[in-house]
mmCIF file of C-alpha atoms and ligand atoms in Angstrom:
data_model
loop_
_atom_site.group_PDB
_atom_site.id
_atom_site.type_symbol
_atom_site.label_atom_id
_atom_site.label_comp_id
_atom_site.label_asym_id
_atom_site.label_seq_id
_atom_site.Cartn_x
_atom_site.Cartn_y
_atom_site.Cartn_z
ATOM 1 C CA MET A 448 33.168 -45.542 -72.039
ATOM 2 C CA GLU A 449 34.505 -44.983 -75.070
ATOM 3 C CA ASP A 450 32.198 -41.854 -74.786
ATOM 4 C CA ILE A 451 34.671 -40.008 -72.360
ATOM 5 C CA ARG A 452 37.619 -42.082 -73.840
ATOM 6 C CA ASN A 453 36.472 -39.961 -76.609
ATOM 7 C CA ILE A 454 36.413 -36.974 -74.602
ATOM 8 C CA ILE A 455 39.277 -37.111 -73.186
ATOM 9 C CA ARG A 456 41.033 -37.571 -76.307
ATOM 10 C CA GLN A 457 39.646 -34.557 -77.673
ATOM 11 C CA SER A 458 39.520 -32.576 -75.048
ATOM 12 C CA LYS A 459 41.628 -28.900 -75.589
ATOM 13 C CA THR A 460 43.557 -27.032 -73.032
ATOM 14 C CA LEU A 461 45.016 -23.964 -72.976
ATOM 15 C CA VAL A 462 42.558 -21.895 -74.882
ATOM 16 C CA GLY A 463 42.535 -18.372 -72.911
ATOM 17 C CA PRO A 464 42.325 -15.587 -73.465
ATOM 18 C CA PHE A 465 45.204 -15.001 -70.797
ATOM 19 C CA PRO A 466 47.091 -12.206 -69.148
ATOM 20 C CA GLU A 467 50.246 -10.976 -70.377
ATOM 21 C CA PHE A 468 53.250 -11.449 -68.725
ATOM 22 C CA ASN A 469 55.684 -9.006 -69.299
ATOM 23 C CA ILE A 470 59.076 -10.933 -68.143
ATOM 24 C CA ASN A 471 60.888 -6.322 -67.821
ATOM 25 C CA GLU A 472 58.798 -6.200 -65.172
ATOM 26 C CA ALA A 473 59.205 -9.275 -63.013
ATOM 27 C CA SER A 474 60.496 -8.854 -59.806
ATOM 28 C CA GLU A 475 64.219 -9.100 -58.809
ATOM 29 C CA TYR A 476 63.234 -12.021 -56.510
ATOM 30 C CA PRO A 477 61.184 -15.103 -57.536
ATOM 31 C CA HIS A 478 58.850 -14.977 -53.753
ATOM 32 C CA GLU A 479 58.042 -11.413 -54.654
ATOM 33 C CA GLN A 480 56.765 -12.807 -58.407
ATOM 34 C CA PHE A 481 54.885 -15.768 -57.104
ATOM 35 C CA LEU A 482 53.005 -12.957 -54.693
ATOM 36 C CA GLU A 483 52.769 -10.681 -57.611
ATOM 37 C CA TRP A 484 50.538 -13.596 -59.367
ATOM 38 C CA PHE A 485 48.914 -15.252 -56.482
ATOM 39 C CA GLN A 486 47.320 -12.019 -55.997
ATOM 40 C CA MET A 487 46.538 -12.083 -59.926
ATOM 41 C CA ALA A 488 44.898 -15.472 -59.052
ATOM 42 C CA ILE A 489 42.601 -14.383 -56.486
ATOM 43 C CA ASP A 490 41.721 -11.103 -58.406
ATOM 44 C CA ASN A 491 40.921 -13.498 -61.164
ATOM 45 C CA GLY A 492 38.528 -15.340 -59.021
ATOM 46 C CA VAL A 493 41.067 -19.099 -59.471
ATOM 47 C CA HIS A 494 39.185 -21.685 -57.731
ATOM 48 C CA GLU A 495 41.628 -22.278 -54.217
ATOM 49 C CA PRO A 496 45.405 -20.895 -55.986
ATOM 50 C CA HIS A 497 46.625 -22.147 -52.584
ATOM 51 C CA SER A 498 46.632 -25.682 -53.772
ATOM 52 C CA MET A 499 49.512 -27.036 -54.991
ATOM 53 C CA THR A 500 51.530 -30.494 -55.920
ATOM 54 C CA LEU A 501 54.604 -31.672 -53.666
ATOM 55 C CA SER A 502 56.918 -34.253 -55.162
ATOM 56 C CA THR A 503 59.154 -36.184 -53.055
ATOM 57 C CA THR A 504 61.300 -39.457 -53.473
ATOM 58 C CA ASP A 505 61.205 -42.414 -51.513
ATOM 59 C CA HIS A 506 64.803 -43.625 -50.248
ATOM 60 C CA ASN A 507 65.293 -45.464 -53.166
ATOM 61 C CA GLY A 508 65.035 -42.740 -55.312
ATOM 62 C CA PHE A 509 61.093 -43.614 -56.334
ATOM 63 C CA PRO A 510 59.275 -40.649 -56.563
ATOM 64 C CA ASP A 511 55.584 -39.665 -54.958
ATOM 65 C CA ALA A 512 53.460 -36.309 -55.986
ATOM 66 C CA ARG A 513 50.256 -35.464 -53.636
ATOM 67 C CA VAL A 514 47.885 -32.349 -53.150
ATOM 68 C CA LEU A 515 49.036 -29.910 -50.246
ATOM 69 C CA ILE A 516 47.864 -26.325 -48.918
ATOM 70 C CA ILE A 517 50.765 -23.437 -48.929
ATOM 71 C CA LYS A 518 50.978 -21.852 -45.834
ATOM 72 C CA ASP A 519 52.908 -19.163 -46.470
ATOM 73 C CA VAL A 520 55.221 -17.193 -48.814
ATOM 74 C CA ASP A 521 58.577 -15.042 -47.569
ATOM 75 C CA GLN A 522 61.671 -13.678 -48.500
ATOM 76 C CA TYR A 523 62.934 -17.686 -47.109
ATOM 77 C CA GLY A 524 60.949 -19.478 -49.180
ATOM 78 C CA TRP A 525 57.387 -21.296 -49.133
ATOM 79 C CA TYR A 526 55.309 -23.257 -46.413
ATOM 80 C CA PHE A 527 53.660 -26.009 -46.255
ATOM 81 C CA ALA A 528 52.803 -28.266 -42.790
ATOM 82 C CA SER A 529 51.956 -31.547 -43.017
ATOM 83 C CA SER A 530 52.516 -34.868 -40.233
ATOM 84 C CA SER A 531 56.158 -35.218 -40.548
ATOM 85 C CA GLN A 532 55.164 -39.073 -39.547
ATOM 86 C CA SER A 533 53.519 -39.844 -43.053
ATOM 87 C CA GLU A 534 54.901 -41.089 -46.357
ATOM 88 C CA LYS A 535 55.738 -37.450 -47.458
ATOM 89 C CA GLY A 536 57.613 -36.866 -43.474
ATOM 90 C CA LYS A 537 59.753 -40.037 -44.322
ATOM 91 C CA HIS A 538 60.608 -39.754 -47.724
ATOM 92 C CA ILE A 539 61.681 -35.499 -46.719
ATOM 93 C CA GLU A 540 63.683 -36.611 -43.705
ATOM 94 C CA ASP A 541 65.483 -39.177 -46.231
ATOM 95 C CA ASN A 542 66.143 -36.878 -48.720
ATOM 96 C CA PRO A 543 64.895 -33.056 -48.200
ATOM 97 C CA ASN A 544 65.158 -31.752 -52.095
ATOM 98 C CA ILE A 545 61.620 -31.467 -53.247
ATOM 99 C CA ALA A 546 59.410 -29.751 -55.677
ATOM 100 C CA LEU A 547 56.253 -28.169 -55.211
ATOM 101 C CA THR A 548 53.973 -27.022 -58.609
ATOM 102 C CA PHE A 549 50.664 -24.594 -59.091
ATOM 103 C CA TYR A 550 48.749 -24.693 -62.109
ATOM 104 C CA TRP A 551 46.222 -22.060 -61.927
ATOM 105 C CA SER A 552 44.367 -23.290 -65.590
ATOM 106 C CA SER A 553 41.972 -20.118 -65.716
ATOM 107 C CA ILE A 554 44.690 -17.910 -65.784
ATOM 108 C CA GLY A 555 47.167 -19.845 -67.878
ATOM 109 C CA LYS A 556 49.957 -19.698 -65.400
ATOM 110 C CA GLN A 557 51.847 -22.234 -64.093
ATOM 111 C CA VAL A 558 54.939 -22.123 -61.632
ATOM 112 C CA ARG A 559 57.317 -24.807 -60.775
ATOM 113 C CA ILE A 560 59.951 -25.256 -57.664
ATOM 114 C CA ARG A 561 62.518 -27.304 -56.787
ATOM 115 C CA GLY A 562 64.101 -26.877 -53.068
ATOM 116 C CA ILE A 563 65.027 -27.953 -50.157
ATOM 117 C CA ALA A 564 62.409 -28.612 -47.330
ATOM 118 C CA ILE A 565 63.559 -28.049 -43.647
ATOM 119 C CA GLU A 566 61.679 -28.201 -40.746
ATOM 120 C CA MET A 567 60.456 -25.257 -38.526
ATOM 121 C CA ASP A 568 60.882 -25.324 -35.114
ATOM 122 C CA LYS A 569 58.084 -26.893 -32.624
ATOM 123 C CA GLU A 570 56.724 -23.372 -31.775
ATOM 124 C CA ARG A 571 56.262 -22.213 -35.518
ATOM 125 C CA SER A 572 54.739 -25.785 -35.882
ATOM 126 C CA ALA A 573 52.245 -25.489 -33.183
ATOM 127 C CA LYS A 574 50.586 -21.573 -34.154
ATOM 128 C CA ASP A 575 50.480 -23.760 -37.779
ATOM 129 C CA PHE A 576 49.126 -26.691 -35.473
ATOM 130 C CA LEU A 577 46.193 -24.733 -33.371
ATOM 131 C CA ASN A 578 45.556 -22.112 -36.678
ATOM 132 C CA ARG A 579 43.650 -25.295 -37.377
ATOM 133 C CA GLY A 580 40.308 -26.039 -37.329
ATOM 134 C CA THR A 581 39.116 -28.940 -35.116
ATOM 135 C CA VAL A 582 38.290 -31.776 -37.410
ATOM 136 C CA ALA A 583 41.665 -30.563 -38.957
ATOM 137 C CA ARG A 584 43.400 -31.315 -35.329
ATOM 138 C CA ALA A 585 41.731 -33.827 -34.501
ATOM 139 C CA ILE A 586 42.583 -35.616 -37.607
ATOM 140 C CA ALA A 587 46.070 -35.302 -37.082
ATOM 141 C CA LEU A 588 46.250 -35.664 -33.539
ATOM 142 C CA LEU A 589 45.257 -39.190 -34.519
ATOM 143 C CA GLY A 590 48.874 -39.864 -35.560
ATOM 144 C CA LYS A 591 48.486 -42.161 -38.139
ATOM 145 C CA GLN A 592 48.472 -40.441 -41.588
ATOM 146 C CA SER A 593 49.580 -42.919 -44.722
ATOM 147 C CA SER A 594 49.613 -45.799 -42.532
ATOM 148 C CA ILE A 595 47.087 -48.778 -43.268
ATOM 149 C CA LEU A 596 43.273 -48.712 -42.321
ATOM 150 C CA LYS A 597 41.439 -52.302 -42.032
ATOM 151 C CA GLU A 598 38.180 -49.478 -42.306
ATOM 152 C CA GLN A 599 36.447 -46.784 -42.638
ATOM 153 C CA ARG A 600 34.652 -46.854 -39.762
ATOM 154 C CA GLU A 601 37.946 -47.187 -37.468
ATOM 155 C CA PHE A 602 38.331 -44.160 -38.429
ATOM 156 C CA GLU A 603 35.647 -42.360 -37.858
ATOM 157 C CA GLU A 604 35.481 -43.890 -34.330
ATOM 158 C CA ALA A 605 38.862 -42.773 -33.460
ATOM 159 C CA LEU A 606 37.896 -38.999 -34.896
ATOM 160 C CA ILE A 607 34.663 -38.915 -32.073
ATOM 161 C CA LYS A 608 36.668 -39.812 -29.600
ATOM 162 C CA GLN A 609 39.602 -37.421 -30.780
ATOM 163 C CA ILE A 610 37.557 -34.878 -31.190
ATOM 164 C CA ASP A 611 35.490 -34.887 -27.286
ATOM 165 C CA SER A 612 39.398 -35.145 -26.167
ATOM 166 C CA LEU A 613 40.241 -32.457 -27.869
ATOM 167 C CA GLN A 614 36.906 -30.320 -26.322
ATOM 168 C CA HIS A 615 38.215 -31.105 -22.923
ATOM 169 C CA ASN A 616 41.654 -29.869 -24.172
ATOM 170 C CA PRO A 617 41.904 -27.413 -27.047
ATOM 171 C CA THR A 618 45.162 -26.581 -26.694
ATOM 172 C CA LEU A 619 46.753 -30.366 -27.615
ATOM 173 C CA VAL A 620 49.112 -30.429 -29.802
ATOM 174 C CA SER A 621 50.239 -32.989 -31.981
ATOM 175 C CA PRO A 622 54.174 -33.906 -31.575
ATOM 176 C CA SER A 623 54.201 -34.472 -35.362
ATOM 177 C CA TRP A 624 52.989 -31.633 -36.434
ATOM 178 C CA THR A 625 55.358 -29.792 -38.854
ATOM 179 C CA LEU A 626 55.430 -26.655 -40.451
ATOM 180 C CA TYR A 627 58.257 -26.815 -43.538
ATOM 181 C CA ARG A 628 59.837 -24.198 -44.891
ATOM 182 C CA VAL A 629 61.163 -25.004 -48.578
ATOM 183 C CA VAL A 630 64.223 -22.964 -49.566
ATOM 184 C CA ALA A 631 64.301 -22.356 -53.112
ATOM 185 C CA LYS A 632 66.857 -23.028 -55.147
ATOM 186 C CA GLU A 633 65.058 -22.472 -58.999
ATOM 187 C CA VAL A 634 61.668 -21.407 -59.419
ATOM 188 C CA GLU A 635 60.041 -21.697 -63.172
ATOM 189 C CA PHE A 636 56.858 -19.256 -63.698
ATOM 190 C CA TRP A 637 55.303 -20.360 -67.109
ATOM 191 C CA GLN A 638 52.516 -18.371 -68.743
ATOM 192 C CA ALA A 639 50.154 -20.117 -71.314
ATOM 193 C CA ASP A 640 48.957 -18.274 -75.043
ATOM 194 C CA GLU A 641 46.547 -18.788 -76.867
ATOM 195 C CA ASP A 642 48.823 -19.230 -79.589
ATOM 196 C CA ARG A 643 51.044 -21.743 -78.073
ATOM 197 C CA LYS A 644 53.589 -18.744 -77.888
ATOM 198 C CA HIS A 645 54.731 -19.383 -74.013
ATOM 199 C CA ILE A 646 56.272 -17.684 -71.686
ATOM 200 C CA ARG A 647 58.977 -19.828 -69.361
ATOM 201 C CA LEU A 648 60.657 -17.504 -66.850
ATOM 202 C CA ARG A 649 63.037 -19.406 -64.789
ATOM 203 C CA TYR A 650 64.837 -17.777 -61.779
ATOM 204 C CA LYS A 651 68.355 -19.959 -60.627
ATOM 205 C CA LEU A 652 70.213 -18.957 -57.516
ATOM 206 C CA GLU A 653 73.398 -18.936 -58.277
ATOM 207 C CA GLY A 654 75.538 -18.240 -55.114
ATOM 208 C CA ASP A 655 73.322 -15.449 -53.070
ATOM 209 C CA LYS A 656 71.792 -13.879 -56.452
ATOM 210 C CA TRP A 657 68.933 -15.143 -58.543
ATOM 211 C CA LEU A 658 69.572 -14.919 -61.900
ATOM 212 C CA LYS A 659 67.133 -14.936 -64.883
ATOM 213 C CA ASN A 660 66.429 -17.019 -67.981
ATOM 214 C CA LEU A 661 63.638 -17.106 -70.668
ATOM 215 C CA LEU A 662 63.811 -20.755 -71.182
ATOM 216 C CA TRP A 663 62.226 -22.474 -74.528
ATOM 217 C CA ALA A 664 58.936 -23.976 -74.514
HETATM 218 C C1 LIG B 1784 43.036 -29.843 -51.704
HETATM 219 C C2 LIG B 1784 44.349 -30.673 -50.903
HETATM 220 C C3 LIG B 1784 44.511 -30.164 -49.534
HETATM 221 C C4 LIG B 1784 45.347 -30.397 -48.964
HETATM 222 N N1 LIG B 1784 46.112 -29.963 -47.718
HETATM 223 C C5 LIG B 1784 46.923 -30.649 -46.766
HETATM 224 C C6 LIG B 1784 48.050 -30.324 -46.211
HETATM 225 O O1 LIG B 1784 48.043 -29.060 -46.267
HETATM 226 N N2 LIG B 1784 48.753 -30.754 -45.651
HETATM 227 C C7 LIG B 1784 48.592 -32.612 -44.954
HETATM 228 O O2 LIG B 1784 49.738 -33.326 -44.818
HETATM 229 N N3 LIG B 1784 47.766 -33.165 -46.841
HETATM 230 C C8 LIG B 1784 46.911 -32.805 -47.410
HETATM 231 N N4 LIG B 1784 45.947 -32.904 -48.105
HETATM 232 C C9 LIG B 1784 46.268 -34.187 -48.596
HETATM 233 C C10 LIG B 1784 47.398 -34.755 -48.879
HETATM 234 O O3 LIG B 1784 46.711 -34.918 -50.070
HETATM 235 C C11 LIG B 1784 47.460 -36.155 -48.688
HETATM 236 O O4 LIG B 1784 46.544 -37.053 -48.871
HETATM 237 C C12 LIG B 1784 47.988 -36.959 -47.300
HETATM 238 O O5 LIG B 1784 48.706 -35.924 -46.623
HETATM 239 C C13 LIG B 1784 48.723 -38.490 -47.540
HETATM 240 O O6 LIG B 1784 49.629 -38.053 -48.391
HETATM 241 P P1 LIG B 1784 51.006 -38.866 -48.192
HETATM 242 O O7 LIG B 1784 50.938 -39.878 -47.534
HETATM 243 O O8 LIG B 1784 51.990 -38.704 -49.470
HETATM 244 O O9 LIG B 1784 52.394 -38.546 -46.591
HETATM 245 C C14 LIG B 1784 45.471 -32.244 -49.094
HETATM 246 C C15 LIG B 1784 44.880 -32.883 -50.037
HETATM 247 C C16 LIG B 1784 44.048 -32.199 -51.229
HETATM 248 C C17 LIG B 1784 43.019 -32.813 -52.144
#
């Protein structure tokens, strides 16, 4: 135990080398800048760059966070999908103000997005659902995400039944499966520097214009 605690204490972060971030060439729009960085993440072999942390708050304002997959990004926002009946779904219903965080360690990049999560219509949510693999669809159709499970076996048995019913009816769609769009108000691009002179560029929506500012590291 002491060994692993020493390793934690001595672990180095942000060792580099990292790509340069030329802020003069940063896009006018954060979604374009994000897509550029995402391309760099792919080109540099970042493992699962589409994993991100979604932060929400419950009805008492108590925060929660979990990892999800980003599904798409366009000029309207960032998209993810989940069950509207899950904990996060209930949080969003109570308070649609959320945050998304990406961290791509091998290229020293963090992106922080603050915005509002909006439910997309049933048609778009169903399309996202039908694009998922069989097991993922079967799990969503169980419709119990985040509720208490007595034992793992119960889940496995229910899953076998659900996969079977999907095989008979492959167009089944979970009524609670929801595609959410995050409409951003602030997006920060953080680039690590080996000498700790990190660069932070924040886009903030003022009216219908994106204002860009550097922030102190
Ligand atoms: C890499 C990764 C990707 C995930 N992607 C999703 C996803 O796209 N949608 C989803 O509902 N849960 C996803 N999960 C599971 C969530 O982290 C979480 O456990 C689940 O959604 C329940 O969260 P909640 O209780 O806060 O609602 C993913 C987990 C990991 C580790």
